GROMACS .gro file of C-alpha atoms in nm:
model
  170
    1MET     CA    1  -2.022  19.426   4.874
    2LYS     CA    2  -1.926  19.181   4.598
    3LYS     CA    3  -2.257  19.001   4.636
    4TYR     CA    4  -2.434  19.336   4.597
    5ILE     CA    5  -2.253  19.399   4.269
    6TYR     CA    6  -2.328  19.051   4.137
    7PHE     CA    7  -2.694  19.076   4.237
    8THR     CA    8  -2.724  19.426   4.093
    9PHE     CA    9  -2.612  19.317   3.752
   10PHE     CA   10  -2.836  19.012   3.759
   11ILE     CA   11  -3.124  19.254   3.811
   12LEU     CA   12  -2.975  19.473   3.535
   13LEU     CA   13  -3.001  19.183   3.292
   14VAL     CA   14  -3.364  19.121   3.382
   15ALA     CA   15  -3.444  19.492   3.356
   16LEU     CA   16  -3.275  19.509   3.017
   17ILE     CA   17  -3.489  19.228   2.884
   18VAL     CA   18  -3.814  19.368   3.018
   19GLY     CA   19  -3.730  19.730   2.935
   20SER     CA   20  -3.614  19.653   2.585
   21PHE     CA   21  -3.928  19.470   2.489
   22ALA     CA   22  -4.153  19.726   2.656
   23GLY     CA   23  -3.965  20.009   2.486
   24SER     CA   24  -3.988  19.844   2.147
   25GLN     CA   25  -4.367  19.820   2.180
   26ASN     CA   26  -4.391  20.194   2.246
   27ASP     CA   27  -4.162  20.304   1.964
   28LYS     CA   28  -4.369  20.525   1.731
   29ASN     CA   29  -4.128  20.466   1.444
   30ALA     CA   30  -4.126  20.087   1.474
   31SER     CA   31  -4.332  20.034   1.163
   32GLN     CA   32  -4.114  20.276   0.962
   33ALA     CA   33  -3.774  20.137   1.066
   34GLN     CA   34  -3.572  19.949   0.808
   35PRO     CA   35  -3.444  19.599   0.900
   36ASP     CA   36  -3.078  19.713   0.909
   37SER     CA   37  -3.150  20.054   1.059
   38PRO     CA   38  -3.008  20.134   1.403
   39GLN     CA   39  -3.359  20.252   1.487
   40ASN     CA   40  -3.501  19.903   1.440
   41PRO     CA   41  -3.644  19.827   1.785
   42LEU     CA   42  -3.594  19.451   1.758
   43LYS     CA   43  -3.229  19.490   1.662
   44SER     CA   44  -3.186  19.744   1.939
   45ALA     CA   45  -3.355  19.515   2.190
   46TYR     CA   46  -3.135  19.227   2.078
   47GLN     CA   47  -2.819  19.436   2.126
   48ASP     CA   48  -2.939  19.549   2.469
   49ILE     CA   49  -3.010  19.193   2.577
   50ALA     CA   50  -2.686  19.060   2.432
   51TRP     CA   51  -2.490  19.336   2.605
   52GLY     CA   52  -2.666  19.262   2.934
   53ALA     CA   53  -2.579  18.894   2.902
   54ASN     CA   54  -2.220  18.988   2.828
   55VAL     CA   55  -2.209  19.208   3.138
   56GLN     CA   56  -2.350  18.920   3.342
   57LYS     CA   57  -2.086  18.680   3.205
   58HIS     CA   58  -1.801  18.916   3.289
   59LEU     CA   59  -1.940  18.995   3.633
   60LYS     CA   60  -1.922  18.624   3.718
   61ILE     CA   61  -1.563  18.608   3.600
   62LEU     CA   62  -1.470  18.926   3.787
   63LYS     CA   63  -1.640  18.800   4.102
   64THR     CA   64  -1.430  18.483   4.088
   65ASP     CA   65  -1.115  18.692   4.045
   66LEU     CA   66  -1.207  18.923   4.333
   67ASP     CA   67  -1.290  18.630   4.560
   68GLY     CA   68  -0.946  18.486   4.483
   69VAL     CA   69  -0.784  18.821   4.565
   70SER     CA   70  -0.975  18.839   4.892
   71ASP     CA   71  -0.876  18.488   4.998
   72ALA     CA   72  -0.512  18.540   4.903
   73ALA     CA   73  -0.496  18.875   5.082
   74ASN     CA   74  -0.655  18.730   5.396
   75ASN     CA   75  -0.389  18.457   5.398
   76SER     CA   76  -0.101  18.692   5.305
   77ASP     CA   77  -0.037  18.464   5.006
   78TYR     CA   78   0.131  18.712   4.774
   79THR     CA   79   0.204  18.455   4.503
   80THR     CA   80  -0.166  18.370   4.469
   81LEU     CA   81  -0.252  18.739   4.506
   82ALA     CA   82  -0.027  18.820   4.209
   83MET     CA   83  -0.187  18.540   4.009
   84TYR     CA   84  -0.541  18.670   4.069
   85ALA     CA   85  -0.429  19.027   4.006
   86GLN     CA   86  -0.307  18.916   3.663
   87TYR     CA   87  -0.641  18.743   3.606
   88ILE     CA   88  -0.817  19.072   3.682
   89VAL     CA   89  -0.597  19.258   3.433
   90ASN     CA   90  -0.657  18.999   3.160
   91ASP     CA   91  -1.027  18.948   3.229
   92THR     CA   92  -1.113  19.319   3.246
   93GLN     CA   93  -0.923  19.380   2.922
   94ASN     CA   94  -1.126  19.106   2.754
   95ALA     CA   95  -1.446  19.252   2.898
   96ILE     CA   96  -1.358  19.601   2.769
   97GLU     CA   97  -1.290  19.466   2.421
   98GLU     CA   98  -1.619  19.274   2.416
   99ASN     CA   99  -1.813  19.568   2.560
  100ASP     CA  100  -1.691  19.789   2.277
  101GLN     CA  101  -1.845  19.553   2.021
  102TYR     CA  102  -2.202  19.632   2.131
  103THR     CA  103  -2.417  19.917   2.008
  104VAL     CA  104  -2.686  19.951   2.272
  105SER     CA  105  -2.999  20.164   2.260
  106SER     CA  106  -2.976  20.527   2.360
  107ARG     CA  107  -3.142  20.434   2.688
  108LEU     CA  108  -2.841  20.220   2.787
  109GLN     CA  109  -2.551  20.412   2.634
  110GLU     CA  110  -2.460  20.593   2.955
  111ALA     CA  111  -2.484  20.268   3.153
  112GLN     CA  112  -2.254  20.104   2.899
  113LYS     CA  113  -2.003  20.389   2.937
  114GLU     CA  114  -2.013  20.356   3.316
  115TRP     CA  115  -1.961  19.979   3.288
  116ARG     CA  116  -1.659  20.041   3.065
  117THR     CA  117  -1.519  20.294   3.312
  118ALA     CA  118  -1.569  20.045   3.595
  119LEU     CA  119  -1.378  19.784   3.396
  120GLN     CA  120  -1.097  20.031   3.329
  121ASP     CA  121  -1.074  20.112   3.699
  122TYR     CA  122  -1.070  19.743   3.793
  123ASN     CA  123  -0.801  19.687   3.529
  124SER     CA  124  -0.588  19.962   3.685
  125ALA     CA  125  -0.655  19.814   4.028
  126GLY     CA  126  -0.535  19.477   3.901
  127GLN     CA  127  -0.216  19.632   3.764
  128PHE     CA  128  -0.136  19.806   4.092
  129LEU     CA  129  -0.232  19.496   4.287
  130LEU     CA  130   0.002  19.285   4.075
  131GLN     CA  131   0.290  19.524   4.130
  132GLY     CA  132   0.218  19.551   4.503
  133ALA     CA  133   0.186  19.174   4.544
  134ASN     CA  134   0.517  19.117   4.366
  135GLU     CA  135   0.688  19.379   4.582
  136ALA     CA  136   0.543  19.227   4.898
  137LYS     CA  137   0.646  18.880   4.781
  138ASN     CA  138   1.003  19.006   4.730
  139GLY     CA  139   1.005  19.189   5.064
  140THR     CA  140   1.043  19.530   4.901
  141GLY     CA  141   0.725  19.688   5.034
  142GLY     CA  142   0.422  19.716   4.813
  143ALA     CA  143   0.196  19.912   5.046
  144GLU     CA  144   0.169  20.217   4.817
  145ASN     CA  145   0.070  20.006   4.517
  146LEU     CA  146  -0.177  19.805   4.723
  147GLN     CA  147  -0.335  20.130   4.845
  148GLN     CA  148  -0.354  20.260   4.488
  149ALA     CA  149  -0.522  19.932   4.388
  150ARG     CA  150  -0.778  19.988   4.662
  151THR     CA  151  -0.848  20.340   4.535
  152PHE     CA  152  -0.909  20.218   4.180
  153SER     CA  153  -1.121  19.928   4.306
  154ASP     CA  154  -1.341  20.166   4.506
  155SER     CA  155  -1.379  20.389   4.200
  156GLY     CA  156  -1.472  20.086   3.989
  157THR     CA  157  -1.739  19.991   4.240
  158ALA     CA  158  -1.881  20.345   4.229
  159HIS     CA  159  -1.899  20.330   3.848
  160LEU     CA  160  -2.066  19.990   3.871
  161LYS     CA  161  -2.335  20.138   4.095
  162ASN     CA  162  -2.378  20.429   3.854
  163ALA     CA  163  -2.417  20.186   3.565
  164SER     CA  164  -2.691  19.998   3.745
  165GLU     CA  165  -2.873  20.322   3.831
  166LEU     CA  166  -2.846  20.449   3.473
  167ALA     CA  167  -2.988  20.118   3.353
  168GLY     CA  168  -3.290  20.177   3.576
  169ILE     CA  169  -3.190  19.964   3.874
  170LYS     CA  170  -3.199  20.154   4.202
   0.00000   0.00000   0.00000
């Protein structure tokens, strides 16, 4: 499942590059656009490509975090699980802040929103995972928070799939 997500966004990056340049060639207003105008196809293509690269960067980081969670959970290592849960919270927050700095073309705006929603869900999952891991570590339960983390993680994955579909990757 994680490999699917990583691969999907690698394809997203490639599609962004190809689609942005192809779209800029077909833009009827390309010759009329001002250099600083949001309609400038080269500027728009640059933002699309830069955003795609940023998504790729954060997917690699998130994959590392999720792999750490998986290993820790499989070994019932709640200390390491809490550590990786905190990484997820921090890394998704950074990704959200960076995502919000990009102004992508209208073709990718919905994909960008879905990516942001996925990050928010993974952030919530990380928070619940952290709380559940700490409770389990202290012997005070944690099952409810771990289940809530799973629910948010599943929702994040669904939004990730939506983002890839909206970006033209099926």
